[in-house]
CSV table of N, CA and C and ligand atoms in Angstrom, one decimal:
chain,number,residue,atom,x,y,z
A,1,UNK,N,6.4,3.3,4.9
A,1,UNK,CA,5.9,2.3,5.9
A,1,UNK,C,4.5,1.9,5.6
A,2,UNK,N,3.8,2.6,4.7
A,2,UNK,CA,2.4,2.1,4.3
A,2,UNK,C,2.6,1.4,3.0
A,3,UNK,N,2.0,0.2,2.9
A,3,UNK,CA,2.0,-0.5,1.6
A,3,UNK,C,0.6,-1.2,1.4
A,4,UNK,N,0.4,-1.5,0.2
A,4,UNK,CA,-0.9,-2.2,-0.2
A,4,UNK,C,-0.9,-3.6,0.5
A,5,UNK,N,-2.0,-4.0,1.1
A,5,UNK,CA,-2.0,-5.3,1.7
A,5,UNK,C,-2.3,-6.4,0.7
A,6,UNK,N,-1.9,-7.6,1.1
A,6,UNK,CA,-2.2,-8.8,0.3
A,6,UNK,C,-3.0,-9.8,1.1
A,7,UNK,N,-3.4,-10.9,0.5
A,7,UNK,CA,-4.1,-12.0,1.3
A,7,UNK,C,-3.2,-12.5,2.4
A,8,UNK,N,-1.9,-12.5,2.2
A,8,UNK,CA,-0.9,-13.0,3.2
A,8,UNK,C,-1.0,-12.2,4.5
A,9,UNK,N,-1.5,-11.0,4.4
A,9,UNK,CA,-1.6,-10.2,5.6
A,9,UNK,C,-2.9,-10.4,6.4
A,10,UNK,N,-3.8,-11.2,5.9
A,10,UNK,CA,-5.1,-11.3,6.5
A,10,UNK,C,-5.1,-11.8,7.9
A,11,UNK,N,-4.2,-12.7,8.2
A,11,UNK,CA,-4.2,-13.2,9.6
A,11,UNK,C,-3.9,-12.1,10.6
A,12,UNK,N,-2.9,-11.3,10.3
A,12,UNK,CA,-2.5,-10.2,11.2
A,12,UNK,C,-3.6,-9.1,11.2
A,13,UNK,N,-4.2,-8.9,10.0
A,13,UNK,CA,-5.3,-7.9,10.0
A,13,UNK,C,-6.4,-8.4,10.9
A,14,UNK,N,-6.8,-9.7,10.9
A,14,UNK,CA,-7.8,-10.2,11.7
A,14,UNK,C,-7.4,-10.1,13.2
A,15,UNK,N,-6.2,-10.3,13.5
A,15,UNK,CA,-5.7,-10.2,14.9
A,15,UNK,C,-5.9,-8.8,15.4
A,16,UNK,N,-5.5,-7.8,14.6
A,16,UNK,CA,-5.7,-6.4,15.1
A,16,UNK,C,-7.2,-6.0,15.2
A,17,UNK,N,-7.9,-6.5,14.3
A,17,UNK,CA,-9.4,-6.3,14.3
A,17,UNK,C,-10.0,-6.8,15.6
A,18,UNK,N,-9.5,-7.9,16.1
A,18,UNK,CA,-10.1,-8.5,17.3
A,18,UNK,C,-9.5,-7.9,18.6
A,19,UNK,N,-8.3,-7.2,18.4
A,19,UNK,CA,-7.6,-6.7,19.6
A,19,UNK,C,-8.2,-5.4,20.1
A,20,UNK,N,-8.8,-4.6,19.1
A,20,UNK,CA,-9.3,-3.3,19.5
A,20,UNK,C,-10.4,-3.4,20.6
A,21,UNK,N,-10.5,-2.3,21.4
A,21,UNK,CA,-11.4,-2.3,22.5
A,21,UNK,C,-12.7,-1.6,22.1
A,22,UNK,N,-12.6,-0.8,21.1
A,22,UNK,CA,-13.8,0.0,20.6
A,22,UNK,C,-14.2,-0.4,19.2
A,23,UNK,N,-15.4,-0.1,18.8
A,23,UNK,CA,-15.9,-0.5,17.5
A,23,UNK,C,-15.5,-1.9,17.1
A,24,UNK,N,-15.7,-2.8,18.1
A,24,UNK,CA,-15.5,-4.2,17.8
A,24,UNK,C,-16.5,-4.8,16.9
A,25,UNK,N,-16.0,-5.8,16.2
A,25,UNK,CA,-16.9,-6.5,15.2
A,25,UNK,C,-17.7,-7.6,15.9
A,26,UNK,N,-19.1,-7.5,15.8
A,26,UNK,CA,-19.9,-8.5,16.4
A,26,UNK,C,-19.9,-9.9,15.7
A,27,UNK,N,-19.9,-9.8,14.3
A,27,UNK,CA,-19.9,-11.0,13.5
A,27,UNK,C,-19.0,-10.9,12.3
A,28,UNK,N,-17.7,-11.3,12.5
A,28,UNK,CA,-16.7,-11.1,11.4
A,28,UNK,C,-17.1,-11.9,10.2
A,29,UNK,N,-17.9,-12.9,10.3
A,29,UNK,CA,-18.3,-13.7,9.2
A,29,UNK,C,-19.1,-12.9,8.1
A,30,UNK,N,-19.7,-11.8,8.6
A,30,UNK,CA,-20.6,-11.0,7.7
A,30,UNK,C,-19.8,-10.3,6.6
A,31,UNK,N,-18.5,-10.0,6.9
A,31,UNK,CA,-17.7,-9.1,6.0
A,31,UNK,C,-16.7,-9.8,5.2
A,32,UNK,N,-16.7,-11.2,5.3
A,32,UNK,CA,-15.6,-11.9,4.6
A,32,UNK,C,-15.6,-11.6,3.1
A,33,UNK,N,-16.8,-11.6,2.5
A,33,UNK,CA,-16.8,-11.4,1.0
A,33,UNK,C,-16.3,-10.0,0.6
A,34,UNK,N,-16.7,-9.0,1.4
A,34,UNK,CA,-16.3,-7.6,1.1
A,34,UNK,C,-14.8,-7.4,1.3
A,35,UNK,N,-14.2,-8.1,2.4
A,35,UNK,CA,-12.8,-8.0,2.6
A,35,UNK,C,-12.0,-8.6,1.4
A,36,UNK,N,-12.5,-9.8,1.0
A,36,UNK,CA,-11.8,-10.5,-0.2
A,36,UNK,C,-11.9,-9.6,-1.4
A,37,UNK,N,-13.1,-9.0,-1.7
A,37,UNK,CA,-13.2,-8.2,-2.9
A,37,UNK,C,-12.2,-7.0,-2.8
A,38,UNK,N,-12.2,-6.3,-1.7
A,38,UNK,CA,-11.3,-5.2,-1.5
A,38,UNK,C,-9.8,-5.5,-1.6
A,39,UNK,N,-9.4,-6.6,-0.9
A,39,UNK,CA,-8.0,-6.9,-0.9
A,39,UNK,C,-7.5,-7.3,-2.2
A,40,UNK,N,-8.4,-7.9,-3.0
A,40,UNK,CA,-8.0,-8.3,-4.4
A,40,UNK,C,-7.9,-7.2,-5.4
A,41,UNK,N,-8.4,-6.0,-4.9
A,41,UNK,CA,-8.4,-4.8,-5.8
A,41,UNK,C,-7.6,-3.7,-5.2
A,42,UNK,N,-6.6,-4.0,-4.4
A,42,UNK,CA,-5.7,-3.0,-3.9
A,42,UNK,C,-6.4,-2.0,-3.0
A,43,UNK,N,-7.5,-2.4,-2.3
A,43,UNK,CA,-8.3,-1.5,-1.5
A,43,UNK,C,-8.0,-1.6,0.0
A,44,UNK,N,-6.9,-2.2,0.3
A,44,UNK,CA,-6.5,-2.4,1.7
A,44,UNK,C,-5.0,-1.9,1.9
A,45,UNK,N,-4.7,-1.2,3.0
A,45,UNK,CA,-3.3,-0.8,3.3
A,45,UNK,C,-2.9,-1.2,4.7
A,46,UNK,N,-1.7,-1.5,4.8
A,46,UNK,CA,-1.1,-1.8,6.2
A,46,UNK,C,0.0,-0.8,6.5
A,47,UNK,N,0.1,-0.5,7.8
A,47,UNK,CA,1.2,0.3,8.2
A,47,UNK,C,2.2,-0.8,8.9
A,48,UNK,N,3.4,-0.8,8.4
A,48,UNK,CA,4.4,-1.8,8.8
A,48,UNK,C,5.7,-1.2,9.3
A,49,UNK,N,6.2,-1.6,10.4
A,49,UNK,CA,7.5,-1.1,10.9
A,49,UNK,C,8.3,-2.4,11.4
A,50,UNK,N,9.5,-2.5,10.9
A,50,UNK,CA,10.4,-3.6,11.3
A,50,UNK,C,9.6,-4.9,11.0
A,51,UNK,N,9.0,-5.0,9.9
A,51,UNK,CA,8.2,-6.1,9.4
A,51,UNK,C,7.0,-6.5,10.2
A,52,UNK,N,6.6,-5.6,11.1
A,52,UNK,CA,5.4,-5.9,11.9
A,52,UNK,C,4.3,-5.0,11.5
A,53,UNK,N,3.2,-5.6,11.2
A,53,UNK,CA,2.0,-4.7,10.9
A,53,UNK,C,1.4,-4.2,12.1
A,54,UNK,N,1.2,-2.8,12.1
A,54,UNK,CA,0.7,-2.2,13.3
A,54,UNK,C,-0.7,-1.6,13.2
A,55,UNK,N,-1.2,-1.6,11.9
A,55,UNK,CA,-2.5,-1.1,11.7
A,55,UNK,C,-2.9,-1.3,10.2
A,56,UNK,N,-4.2,-1.0,9.9
A,56,UNK,CA,-4.6,-1.2,8.5
A,56,UNK,C,-5.8,-0.3,8.2
A,57,UNK,N,-6.0,0.0,7.0
A,57,UNK,CA,-7.2,0.8,6.5
A,57,UNK,C,-7.7,0.2,5.3
A,58,UNK,N,-8.9,0.5,4.9
A,58,UNK,CA,-9.5,0.1,3.7
A,58,UNK,C,-10.6,1.0,3.2
A,59,UNK,N,-10.6,1.2,1.9
A,59,UNK,CA,-11.6,2.1,1.3
A,59,UNK,C,-12.3,1.4,0.2
A,60,UNK,N,-13.6,1.6,0.1
A,60,UNK,CA,-14.4,0.9,-1.0
A,60,UNK,C,-14.7,1.9,-2.1
A,61,UNK,N,-14.1,1.7,-3.3
A,61,UNK,CA,-14.3,2.7,-4.4
A,61,UNK,C,-15.7,2.6,-4.9
A,62,UNK,N,-16.5,1.6,-4.6
A,62,UNK,CA,-17.8,1.5,-5.2
A,62,UNK,C,-18.8,2.5,-4.6
A,63,UNK,N,-18.6,2.8,-3.2
A,63,UNK,CA,-19.6,3.7,-2.6
A,63,UNK,C,-18.9,4.9,-1.9
A,64,UNK,N,-17.6,5.0,-2.0
A,64,UNK,CA,-16.9,6.2,-1.4
A,64,UNK,C,-16.7,6.0,0.1
A,65,UNK,N,-16.8,4.8,0.7
A,65,UNK,CA,-16.7,4.7,2.1
A,65,UNK,C,-15.3,4.3,2.6
A,66,UNK,N,-15.0,4.7,3.8
A,66,UNK,CA,-13.9,4.1,4.5
A,66,UNK,C,-14.4,2.8,5.2
A,67,UNK,N,-14.0,1.7,4.7
A,67,UNK,CA,-14.5,0.4,5.1
A,67,UNK,C,-13.9,0.0,6.5
A,68,UNK,N,-12.6,0.4,6.7
A,68,UNK,CA,-12.0,0.0,7.9
A,68,UNK,C,-10.8,0.9,8.3
A,69,UNK,N,-10.6,1.1,9.6
A,69,UNK,CA,-9.4,1.9,10.0
A,69,UNK,C,-9.1,1.3,11.5
A,70,UNK,N,-8.1,0.6,11.6
A,70,UNK,CA,-7.8,0.0,12.9
A,70,UNK,C,-6.3,0.0,13.2
A,71,UNK,N,-5.9,0.4,14.4
A,71,UNK,CA,-4.5,0.4,14.8
A,71,UNK,C,-4.4,-0.5,16.1
A,72,UNK,N,-3.3,-1.2,16.1
A,72,UNK,CA,-3.1,-2.1,17.3
A,72,UNK,C,-3.1,-1.2,18.5
A,73,UNK,N,-3.8,-1.5,19.5
A,73,UNK,CA,-3.9,-0.7,20.7
A,73,UNK,C,-2.6,-0.3,21.3
A,74,UNK,N,-1.6,-1.2,21.1
A,74,UNK,CA,-0.2,-0.9,21.7
A,74,UNK,C,0.5,0.1,20.9
A,75,UNK,N,-0.1,0.5,19.7
A,75,UNK,CA,0.6,1.5,18.8
A,75,UNK,C,-0.2,2.7,18.6
A,76,UNK,N,-1.2,3.0,19.4
A,76,UNK,CA,-2.0,4.2,19.2
A,76,UNK,C,-1.3,5.4,19.5
A,77,UNK,N,-1.7,6.6,19.0
A,77,UNK,CA,-1.2,7.9,19.4
A,77,UNK,C,0.1,8.2,18.8
A,78,UNK,N,0.5,7.5,17.7
A,78,UNK,CA,1.8,7.8,17.0
A,78,UNK,C,1.6,8.4,15.6
A,79,UNK,N,0.4,8.6,15.3
A,79,UNK,CA,0.1,9.2,13.9
A,79,UNK,C,-0.2,8.1,12.9
A,80,UNK,N,-0.2,6.8,13.3
A,80,UNK,CA,-0.5,5.7,12.4
A,80,UNK,C,-1.9,5.8,11.8
A,81,UNK,N,-2.9,6.1,12.6
A,81,UNK,CA,-4.2,6.2,12.2
A,81,UNK,C,-4.4,7.3,11.2
A,82,UNK,N,-3.8,8.4,11.4
A,82,UNK,CA,-3.9,9.5,10.5
A,82,UNK,C,-3.3,9.2,9.1
A,83,UNK,N,-2.1,8.6,9.2
A,83,UNK,CA,-1.4,8.2,7.9
A,83,UNK,C,-2.3,7.2,7.1
A,84,UNK,N,-2.8,6.2,7.8
A,84,UNK,CA,-3.6,5.2,7.1
A,84,UNK,C,-4.9,5.8,6.6
A,85,UNK,N,-5.5,6.7,7.3
A,85,UNK,CA,-6.8,7.3,6.8
A,85,UNK,C,-6.5,8.2,5.6
A,86,UNK,N,-5.3,8.9,5.6
A,86,UNK,CA,-5.0,9.8,4.4
A,86,UNK,C,-4.8,8.9,3.2
A,87,UNK,N,-4.2,7.7,3.3
A,87,UNK,CA,-4.0,6.8,2.2
A,87,UNK,C,-5.4,6.4,1.6
A,88,UNK,N,-6.3,6.0,2.5
A,88,UNK,CA,-7.6,5.5,2.1
A,88,UNK,C,-8.4,6.6,1.4
A,89,UNK,N,-8.3,7.9,2.0
A,89,UNK,CA,-9.0,9.0,1.3
A,89,UNK,C,-8.4,9.3,0.0
A,90,UNK,N,-7.1,9.3,-0.1
A,90,UNK,CA,-6.5,9.6,-1.4
A,90,UNK,C,-6.9,8.6,-2.5
A,91,UNK,N,-7.1,7.3,-2.1
A,91,UNK,CA,-7.6,6.3,-3.1
A,91,UNK,C,-9.0,6.6,-3.5
A,92,UNK,N,-9.9,7.0,-2.6
A,92,UNK,CA,-11.2,7.4,-2.9
A,92,UNK,C,-11.3,8.6,-3.9
A,93,UNK,N,-10.4,9.5,-3.6
A,93,UNK,CA,-10.3,10.7,-4.5
A,93,UNK,C,-9.9,10.3,-5.9
A,94,UNK,N,-8.9,9.4,-5.9
A,94,UNK,CA,-8.3,9.0,-7.2
A,94,UNK,C,-9.4,8.2,-8.0
A,95,UNK,N,-10.3,7.6,-7.2
A,95,UNK,CA,-11.4,6.8,-7.9
A,95,UNK,C,-12.6,7.7,-8.3
A,96,UNK,N,-12.4,9.0,-8.1
A,96,UNK,CA,-13.4,10.0,-8.6
A,96,UNK,C,-14.4,10.5,-7.6
A,97,UNK,N,-14.2,10.2,-6.3
A,97,UNK,CA,-15.2,10.6,-5.3
A,97,UNK,C,-14.8,12.0,-4.8
A,98,UNK,N,-15.8,12.9,-4.6
A,98,UNK,CA,-15.6,14.2,-4.1
A,98,UNK,C,-15.7,14.2,-2.6
A,99,UNK,N,-16.3,13.2,-2.0
A,99,UNK,CA,-16.3,13.1,-0.5
A,99,UNK,C,-16.2,11.7,-0.1
A,100,UNK,N,-15.7,11.5,1.1
A,100,UNK,CA,-15.7,10.2,1.7
A,100,UNK,C,-16.7,10.1,2.9
A,101,UNK,N,-17.1,8.9,3.2
A,101,UNK,CA,-18.0,8.7,4.4
A,101,UNK,C,-17.7,7.5,5.1
A,102,UNK,N,-18.1,7.4,6.4
A,102,UNK,CA,-17.9,6.3,7.2
A,102,UNK,C,-18.9,6.3,8.4
A,103,UNK,N,-18.9,5.2,9.1
A,103,UNK,CA,-19.8,5.2,10.3
A,103,UNK,C,-18.9,4.7,11.5
A,104,UNK,N,-19.2,5.2,12.7
A,104,UNK,CA,-18.5,4.8,13.9
A,104,UNK,C,-19.3,5.0,15.1
A,105,UNK,N,-18.9,4.3,16.2
A,105,UNK,CA,-19.7,4.3,17.5
A,105,UNK,C,-19.6,5.6,18.2
A,106,UNK,N,-20.6,6.0,19.0
A,106,UNK,CA,-20.7,7.2,19.8
A,106,UNK,C,-19.7,7.0,21.0
A,107,UNK,N,-19.1,8.2,21.4
A,107,UNK,CA,-18.3,8.2,22.6
A,107,UNK,C,-17.0,7.4,22.5
A,108,UNK,N,-16.5,7.2,21.2
A,108,UNK,CA,-15.3,6.4,21.1
A,108,UNK,C,-14.1,7.3,20.8
A,109,UNK,N,-12.9,6.8,20.9
A,109,UNK,CA,-11.7,7.5,20.5
A,109,UNK,C,-11.8,7.8,19.0
A,110,UNK,N,-12.4,6.9,18.3
A,110,UNK,CA,-12.5,7.1,16.8
A,110,UNK,C,-13.4,8.3,16.5
A,111,UNK,N,-14.5,8.5,17.3
A,111,UNK,CA,-15.4,9.7,17.0
A,111,UNK,C,-14.6,10.9,17.2
A,112,UNK,N,-13.8,11.0,18.3
A,112,UNK,CA,-13.0,12.2,18.6
A,112,UNK,C,-11.9,12.4,17.5
A,113,UNK,N,-11.3,11.3,17.1
A,113,UNK,CA,-10.3,11.3,16.1
A,113,UNK,C,-10.8,11.9,14.8
A,114,UNK,N,-12.0,11.4,14.3
A,114,UNK,CA,-12.6,11.9,13.1
A,114,UNK,C,-12.9,13.4,13.2
A,115,UNK,N,-13.5,13.8,14.3
A,115,UNK,CA,-13.9,15.3,14.4
A,115,UNK,C,-12.6,16.1,14.3
A,116,UNK,N,-11.6,15.7,15.0
A,116,UNK,CA,-10.3,16.5,15.0
A,116,UNK,C,-9.7,16.5,13.6
A,117,UNK,N,-10.0,15.5,12.8
A,117,UNK,CA,-9.4,15.4,11.5
A,117,UNK,C,-10.4,16.1,10.4
A,118,UNK,N,-11.4,16.8,10.9
A,118,UNK,CA,-12.2,17.6,10.0
A,118,UNK,C,-13.5,17.0,9.5
A,119,UNK,N,-13.8,15.8,9.9
A,119,UNK,CA,-15.0,15.1,9.5
A,119,UNK,C,-16.2,15.7,10.1
A,120,UNK,N,-17.3,15.7,9.4
A,120,UNK,CA,-18.6,16.3,9.9
A,120,UNK,C,-19.6,15.2,10.0
A,121,UNK,N,-20.4,15.3,11.1
A,121,UNK,CA,-21.5,14.3,11.4
A,121,UNK,C,-22.6,14.7,10.5
A,122,UNK,N,-23.2,13.7,9.8
A,122,UNK,CA,-24.3,14.0,8.9
A,122,UNK,C,-25.6,13.3,9.3
A,123,UNK,N,-25.5,12.4,10.2
A,123,UNK,CA,-26.7,11.7,10.7
A,123,UNK,C,-26.3,10.4,11.4
A,124,UNK,N,-27.4,9.6,11.6
A,124,UNK,CA,-27.2,8.3,12.4
A,124,UNK,C,-27.7,7.2,11.6
A,125,UNK,N,-27.1,6.0,11.7
A,125,UNK,CA,-27.6,4.8,11.0
A,125,UNK,C,-28.7,4.2,11.9
A,126,UNK,N,-29.4,3.3,11.3
A,126,UNK,CA,-30.5,2.6,12.0
A,126,UNK,C,-30.1,2.1,13.4
A,127,UNK,N,-28.9,1.6,13.5
A,127,UNK,CA,-28.4,1.0,14.8
A,127,UNK,C,-27.6,2.0,15.6
A,128,UNK,N,-27.8,3.4,15.3
A,128,UNK,CA,-27.3,4.4,16.2
A,128,UNK,C,-25.8,4.8,16.0
A,129,UNK,N,-25.2,4.3,14.9
A,129,UNK,CA,-23.8,4.7,14.6
A,129,UNK,C,-23.8,6.1,14.0
A,130,UNK,N,-22.8,6.9,14.3
A,130,UNK,CA,-22.6,8.2,13.7
A,130,UNK,C,-22.2,8.1,12.2
A,131,UNK,N,-22.8,8.8,11.3
A,131,UNK,CA,-22.3,8.9,9.9
A,131,UNK,C,-21.5,10.1,9.8
A,132,UNK,N,-20.3,10.0,9.4
A,132,UNK,CA,-19.4,11.1,9.2
A,132,UNK,C,-19.0,11.2,7.7
A,133,UNK,N,-18.8,12.5,7.3
A,133,UNK,CA,-18.4,12.8,5.9
A,133,UNK,C,-17.2,13.7,5.9
A,134,UNK,N,-16.4,13.6,4.8
A,134,UNK,CA,-15.3,14.5,4.6
A,134,UNK,C,-15.2,14.9,3.2
A,135,UNK,N,-15.2,16.2,2.9
A,135,UNK,CA,-15.0,16.6,1.5
A,135,UNK,C,-13.5,16.4,1.1
A,136,UNK,N,-13.3,15.7,0.0
A,136,UNK,CA,-11.9,15.4,-0.4
A,136,UNK,C,-11.4,16.6,-1.2
A,137,UNK,N,-10.3,17.3,-0.6
A,137,UNK,CA,-9.8,18.6,-1.2
A,137,UNK,C,-9.3,18.4,-2.6
A,138,UNK,N,-9.4,19.5,-3.4
A,138,UNK,CA,-8.9,19.5,-4.8
A,138,UNK,C,-7.3,19.5,-4.7
B,1,COA,C1,-9.3,5.6,16.0
B,1,COA,C2,-7.9,5.0,15.7
B,1,COA,C3,-7.8,4.5,14.3
B,1,COA,C4,-6.8,6.2,15.9
B,1,COA,O1,-5.6,5.7,15.5
B,1,COA,P1,-4.2,6.3,16.1
B,1,COA,O2,-3.1,5.7,15.4
B,1,COA,O3,-4.2,6.2,17.6
B,1,COA,O4,-4.4,7.8,15.7
B,1,COA,P2,-3.3,9.0,15.6
B,1,COA,O5,-2.1,8.6,16.3
B,1,COA,O6,-3.1,9.3,14.1
B,1,COA,O7,-4.0,10.2,16.2
B,1,COA,C5,-4.4,10.1,17.6
B,1,COA,C6,-3.6,11.0,18.5
B,1,COA,O8,-2.2,10.9,18.3
B,1,COA,C7,-1.6,12.1,18.0
B,1,COA,N1,-0.4,11.9,17.2
B,1,COA,C8,-0.3,11.9,15.9
B,1,COA,N2,1.0,11.7,15.5
B,1,COA,C9,1.7,11.6,16.6
B,1,COA,C10,3.1,11.3,16.8
B,1,COA,N3,4.0,11.2,15.8
B,1,COA,N4,3.5,11.2,18.1
B,1,COA,C11,2.6,11.3,19.1
B,1,COA,N5,1.3,11.6,19.0
B,1,COA,C12,0.9,11.7,17.7
B,1,COA,C13,-2.6,12.8,17.3
B,1,COA,O9,-2.4,14.3,17.3
B,1,COA,C14,-3.8,12.5,18.2
B,1,COA,O10,-3.7,13.1,19.4
B,1,COA,P3,-4.9,13.7,20.2
B,1,COA,O11,-5.8,12.4,20.4
B,1,COA,O12,-4.4,14.3,21.4
B,1,COA,O13,-5.6,14.7,19.2
B,1,COA,C15,-7.5,3.9,16.7
B,1,COA,O14,-7.6,4.5,18.0
B,1,COA,C16,-8.3,2.7,16.6
B,1,COA,O15,-7.9,1.8,15.9
B,1,COA,N6,-9.4,2.5,17.4
B,1,COA,C17,-10.1,1.3,17.6
B,1,COA,C18,-10.8,0.9,16.3
B,1,COA,C19,-11.7,2.0,15.8
B,1,COA,O16,-12.5,2.5,16.5
B,1,COA,N7,-11.6,2.2,14.5
B,1,COA,C20,-12.5,3.1,13.8
B,1,COA,C21,-13.6,2.3,13.3
B,1,COA,S1,-14.7,3.3,12.3
């Protein structure tokens, strides 16, 4: 049910990105180039059921980061986020990274989700986001 995303999926990816209530994007225009770079290099995945995309993830092999993880609010709590995150982490490991990192907002469902999944807080960004890291197992 997880497959590599293509440019044809971008409209639905954008829809889910705008539907989430936490970690919302203030200026989608800022990430257009990075999204295009990643999607053209098989760095985006979608979770699809009955031909409907319910969430997506993305990992950037250049710096070992999880670039995105978003699940349609109507589909949360079914394990979709965990499955998409595992796929993104596996890709970073295959690209030679020993650890993955990401940033997320304080007091969000995502913060709790990452802690439960074994991620450790390593600091804060300039704008107060939590930096999380995960060692990618051998
Ligand atoms: C954070 C986020 C990605 C989590 O996605 P999700 O699909 O709800 O996550 P999961 O379902 O894998 O895990 C969440 C819960 O569902 C539970 N779950 C997992 N599989 C399940 C299943 N098959 N049936 C029922 N529950 C399940 C998990 O145990 C977990 O439960 P808990 O909260 O009681 O510990 C999602 O809430 C989201 O997109 N948030 C908004 C955007 C965001 O903040 N993204 C991160 C930006 S850095």
